[in-house]
Coordinates of C-alpha atoms in Angstrom, one line a residue:
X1 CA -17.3 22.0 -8.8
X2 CA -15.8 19.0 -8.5
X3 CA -15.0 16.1 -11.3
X4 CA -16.1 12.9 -11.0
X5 CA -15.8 10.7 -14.6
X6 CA -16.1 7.0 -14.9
X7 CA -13.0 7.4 -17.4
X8 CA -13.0 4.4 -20.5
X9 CA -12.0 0.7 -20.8
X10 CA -9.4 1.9 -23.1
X11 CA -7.6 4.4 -20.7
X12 CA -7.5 2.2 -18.4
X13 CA -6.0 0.1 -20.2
X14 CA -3.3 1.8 -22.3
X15 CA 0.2 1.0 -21.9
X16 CA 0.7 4.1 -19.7
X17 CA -2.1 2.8 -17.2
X18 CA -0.7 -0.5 -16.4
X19 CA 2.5 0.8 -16.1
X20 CA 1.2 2.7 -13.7
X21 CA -0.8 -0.4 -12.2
X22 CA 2.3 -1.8 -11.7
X23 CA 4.6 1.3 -10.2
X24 CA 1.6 0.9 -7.7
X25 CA 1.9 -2.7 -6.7
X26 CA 5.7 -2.1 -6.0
X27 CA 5.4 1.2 -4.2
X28 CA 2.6 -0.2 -2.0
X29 CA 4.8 -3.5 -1.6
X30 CA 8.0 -1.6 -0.2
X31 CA 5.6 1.1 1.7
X32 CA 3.9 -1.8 3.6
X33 CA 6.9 -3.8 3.9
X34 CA 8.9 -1.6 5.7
X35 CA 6.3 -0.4 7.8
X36 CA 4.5 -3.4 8.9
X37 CA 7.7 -4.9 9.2
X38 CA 9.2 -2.7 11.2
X39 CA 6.2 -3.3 13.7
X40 CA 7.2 -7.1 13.6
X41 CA 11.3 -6.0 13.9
X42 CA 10.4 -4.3 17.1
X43 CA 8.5 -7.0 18.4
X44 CA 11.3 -9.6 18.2
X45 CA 14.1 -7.5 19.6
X46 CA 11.6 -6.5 22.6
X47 CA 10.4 -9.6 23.0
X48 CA 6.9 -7.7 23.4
X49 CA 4.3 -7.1 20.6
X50 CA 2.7 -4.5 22.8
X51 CA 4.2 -1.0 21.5
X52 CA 5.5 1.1 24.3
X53 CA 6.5 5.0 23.5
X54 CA 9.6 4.1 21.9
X55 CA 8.1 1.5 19.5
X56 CA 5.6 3.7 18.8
X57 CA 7.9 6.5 17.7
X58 CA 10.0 3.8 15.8
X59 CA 7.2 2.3 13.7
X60 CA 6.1 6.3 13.0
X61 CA 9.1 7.2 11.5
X62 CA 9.1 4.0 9.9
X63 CA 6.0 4.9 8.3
X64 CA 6.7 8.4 7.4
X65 CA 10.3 7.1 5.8
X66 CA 8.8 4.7 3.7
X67 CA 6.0 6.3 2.3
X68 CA 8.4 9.3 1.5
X69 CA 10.2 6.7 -0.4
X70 CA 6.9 5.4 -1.7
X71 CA 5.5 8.4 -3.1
X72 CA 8.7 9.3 -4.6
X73 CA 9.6 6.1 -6.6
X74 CA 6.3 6.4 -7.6
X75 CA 5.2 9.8 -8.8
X76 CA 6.5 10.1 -12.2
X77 CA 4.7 7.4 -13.2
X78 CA 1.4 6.6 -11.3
X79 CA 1.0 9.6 -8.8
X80 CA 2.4 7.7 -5.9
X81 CA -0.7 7.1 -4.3
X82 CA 0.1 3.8 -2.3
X83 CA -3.2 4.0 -0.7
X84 CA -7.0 3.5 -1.5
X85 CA -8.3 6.4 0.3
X86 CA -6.0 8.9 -1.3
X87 CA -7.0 7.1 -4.9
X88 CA -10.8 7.5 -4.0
X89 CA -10.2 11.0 -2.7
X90 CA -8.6 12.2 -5.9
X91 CA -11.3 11.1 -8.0
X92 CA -13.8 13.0 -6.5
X93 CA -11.6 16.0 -7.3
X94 CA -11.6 14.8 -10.6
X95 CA -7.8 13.7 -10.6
X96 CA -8.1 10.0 -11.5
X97 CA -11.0 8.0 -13.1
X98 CA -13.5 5.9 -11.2
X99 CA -12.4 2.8 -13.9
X100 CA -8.9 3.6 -13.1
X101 CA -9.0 3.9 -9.7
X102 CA -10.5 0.8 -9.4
X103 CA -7.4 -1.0 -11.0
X104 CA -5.4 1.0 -8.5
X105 CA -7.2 -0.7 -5.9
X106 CA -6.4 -3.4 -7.1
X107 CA -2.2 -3.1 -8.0
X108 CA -2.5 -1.7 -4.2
X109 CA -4.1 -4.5 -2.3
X110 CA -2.0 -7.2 -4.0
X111 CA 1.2 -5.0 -3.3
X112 CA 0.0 -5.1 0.5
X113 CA -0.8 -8.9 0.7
X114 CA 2.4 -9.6 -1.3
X115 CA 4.5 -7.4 1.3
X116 CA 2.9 -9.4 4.4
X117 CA 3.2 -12.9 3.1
X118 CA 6.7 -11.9 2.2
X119 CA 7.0 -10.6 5.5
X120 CA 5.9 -14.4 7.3
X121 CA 8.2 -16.2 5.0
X122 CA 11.2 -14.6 5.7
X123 CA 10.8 -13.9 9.2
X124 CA 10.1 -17.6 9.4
X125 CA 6.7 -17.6 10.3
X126 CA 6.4 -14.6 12.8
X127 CA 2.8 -13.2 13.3
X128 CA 1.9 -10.2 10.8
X129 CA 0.3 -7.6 13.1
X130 CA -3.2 -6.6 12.1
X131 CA -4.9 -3.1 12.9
X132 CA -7.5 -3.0 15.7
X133 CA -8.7 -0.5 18.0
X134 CA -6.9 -0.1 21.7
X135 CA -8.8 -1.4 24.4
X136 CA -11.7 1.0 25.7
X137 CA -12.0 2.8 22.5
X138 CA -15.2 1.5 20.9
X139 CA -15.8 0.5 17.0
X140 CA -17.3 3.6 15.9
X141 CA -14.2 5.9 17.8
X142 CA -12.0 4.1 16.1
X143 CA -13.9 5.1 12.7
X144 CA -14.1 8.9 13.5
X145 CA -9.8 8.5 14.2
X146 CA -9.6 7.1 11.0
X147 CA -11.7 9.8 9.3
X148 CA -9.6 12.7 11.1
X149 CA -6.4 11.7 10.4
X150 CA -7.0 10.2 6.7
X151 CA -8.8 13.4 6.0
X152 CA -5.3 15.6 6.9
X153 CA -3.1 13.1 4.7
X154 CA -5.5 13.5 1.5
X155 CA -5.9 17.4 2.2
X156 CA -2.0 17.5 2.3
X157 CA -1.9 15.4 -0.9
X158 CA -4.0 17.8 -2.3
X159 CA -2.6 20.9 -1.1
X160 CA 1.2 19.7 -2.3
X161 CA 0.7 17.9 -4.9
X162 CA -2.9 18.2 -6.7
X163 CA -3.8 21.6 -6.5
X164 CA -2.5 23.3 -9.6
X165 CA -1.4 26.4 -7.5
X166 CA 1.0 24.4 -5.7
X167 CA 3.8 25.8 -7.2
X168 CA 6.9 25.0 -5.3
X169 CA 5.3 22.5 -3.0
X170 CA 5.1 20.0 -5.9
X171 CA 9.1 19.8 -4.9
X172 CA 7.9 19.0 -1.1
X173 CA 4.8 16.6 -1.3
X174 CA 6.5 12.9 -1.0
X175 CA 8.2 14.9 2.1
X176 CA 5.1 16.5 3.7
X177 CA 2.9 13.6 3.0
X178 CA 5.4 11.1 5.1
X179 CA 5.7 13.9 7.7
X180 CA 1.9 13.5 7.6
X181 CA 1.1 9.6 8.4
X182 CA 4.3 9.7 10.9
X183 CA 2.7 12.2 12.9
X184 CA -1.0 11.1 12.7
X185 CA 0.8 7.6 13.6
X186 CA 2.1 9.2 17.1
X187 CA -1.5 10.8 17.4
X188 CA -3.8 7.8 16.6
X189 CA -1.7 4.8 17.5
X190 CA -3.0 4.3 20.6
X191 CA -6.2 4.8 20.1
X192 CA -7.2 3.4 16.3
X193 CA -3.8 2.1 15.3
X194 CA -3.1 4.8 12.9
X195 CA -4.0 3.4 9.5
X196 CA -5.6 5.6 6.9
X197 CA -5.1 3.1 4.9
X198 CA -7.2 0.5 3.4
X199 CA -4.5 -1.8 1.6
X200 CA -2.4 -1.0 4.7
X201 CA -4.9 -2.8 7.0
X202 CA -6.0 -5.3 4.3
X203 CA -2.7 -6.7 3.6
X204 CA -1.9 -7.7 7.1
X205 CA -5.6 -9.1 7.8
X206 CA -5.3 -11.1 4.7
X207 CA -1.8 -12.9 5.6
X208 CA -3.1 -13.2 9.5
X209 CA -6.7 -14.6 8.5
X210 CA -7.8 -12.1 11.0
X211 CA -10.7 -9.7 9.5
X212 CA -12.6 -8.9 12.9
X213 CA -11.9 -5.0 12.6
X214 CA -10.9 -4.5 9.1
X215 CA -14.0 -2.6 8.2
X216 CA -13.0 0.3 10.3
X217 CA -10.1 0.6 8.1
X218 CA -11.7 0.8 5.2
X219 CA -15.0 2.5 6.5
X220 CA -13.3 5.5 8.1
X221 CA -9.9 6.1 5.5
X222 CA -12.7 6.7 2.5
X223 CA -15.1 8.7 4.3
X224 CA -12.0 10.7 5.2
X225 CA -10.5 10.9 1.8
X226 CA -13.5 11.8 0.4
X227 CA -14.0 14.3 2.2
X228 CA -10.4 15.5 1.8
X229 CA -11.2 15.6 -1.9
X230 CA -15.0 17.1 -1.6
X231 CA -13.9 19.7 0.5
X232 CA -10.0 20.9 -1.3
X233 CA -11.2 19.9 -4.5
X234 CA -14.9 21.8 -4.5
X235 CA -14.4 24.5 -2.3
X236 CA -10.3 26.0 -3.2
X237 CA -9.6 24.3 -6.7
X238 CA -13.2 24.8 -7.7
X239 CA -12.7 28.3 -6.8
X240 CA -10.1 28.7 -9.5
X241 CA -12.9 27.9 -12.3
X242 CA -12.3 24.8 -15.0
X243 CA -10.0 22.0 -12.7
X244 CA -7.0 21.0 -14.9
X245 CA -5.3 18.0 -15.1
X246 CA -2.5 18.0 -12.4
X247 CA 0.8 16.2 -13.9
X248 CA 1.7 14.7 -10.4
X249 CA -1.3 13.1 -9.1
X250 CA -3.2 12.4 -12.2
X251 CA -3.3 9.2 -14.4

């Protein structure tokens, strides 16, 4: 069965916990950075803030590049989880403490907002881009997106880098989890924007003062990392009887 612990004030905050509070906050900061400025970058040279195929494919690979480069930088020393829903999804697999998790939240929000105000002031004031459903896809479509494709980038986080059969995958994760958001990016940008993130959304809503759809980025990323976790961590690591402590993805 699954693990969920409410972990201790002291844990939380040991030495090794805010270091990892902090690898956090800068991994999130580049992640969001690069990718929520590349949607601005692509904007200015097109003169256009509507994304046409080609944008679309840019900021993707944008996306998938940095969060490689995210989860990388940051997996020795806080899991590299640069993202609420994957945080909230590992702890109900037992992989991070509620008390924890919370403080990764946090180091992961303020990395966001950081990223975008950084983003206005050196851009000289350009608007920060917010997420927001397409035009004919209602509220609650937009939420069931944002379930599907957040539940396949916590079940790959899982399957590459939590599940203590991973074996050689552990070598592959930062890869297949950028491979991951890039692709559900081509799928869902149309339609929900392709966040499966909460900080990723937050960030940007916070800088713009815009918060009319925010809630579907945070509503449908945590139903779909919990899932993720409910489902990989109960059903195939639960199988394998006691759940250890997985070195990557565990702080």
């Amino acid at each position: 069965m699954v693990k969920i612990t409410f972990g201790s004030v002291g844990d939380s905050f040991s030495i090794g916990s805010i270091k990892a509070y902090l690898s956090e906050f800068i991994a999130t900061l580049l992640f969001v950075f690069a990718g929520v400025g590349s949607a601005i970058a692509y904007g200015k040279l097109t003169a256009d803030a509507a994304l046409d195929p080609a944008g679309l494919v840019a900021v993707a690979v944008a996306h998938g590049l940095a969060l490689f480069v995210g989860v990388s930088v940051a997996a020795n020393i806080s899991g590299g989880h640069l993202n609420p829903a994957v945080t909230f999804g590992l702890a109900i697999g037992g992989n991070i403490t509620v008390l924890t998790g919370l403080f990764y939240w946090i180091a992961q929000l303020l990395g966001s907002i950081v990223a975008c105000a950084l983003l206005k002031f050196v851009t000289n004031g350009l608007a920060v881009p917010t997420h927001s459903v397409a035009a004919g896809v209602s509220p609650f479509g937009g939420v069931v997106m944002e379930i599907i494709i957040t539940f396949g980038l916590v079940y790959t986080v899982y399957a590459t880098a939590a599940d203590p059969k991973k074996g050689s995958l552990g070598t592959i994760a930062p890869i297949a989890i950028g491979f991951i958001v890039g692709a559900n990016i081509l799928a869902a940008g149309p339609f929900s924007g392709g966040s499966m993130n909460p900080a990723r959304s937050f960030g940007p809503a916070v800088v713009s003062g815009d918060f009319s759809q925010n809630w579907i980025y945070w509503v449908g990323p945590l139903i779909g990392g919990g899932l993720a976790g409910l489902i990989y961590g109960d059903v195939f690591i639960g199988s394998y009887g006691a759940l250890p402590a997985s070195d990557d993805y565990t702080a």
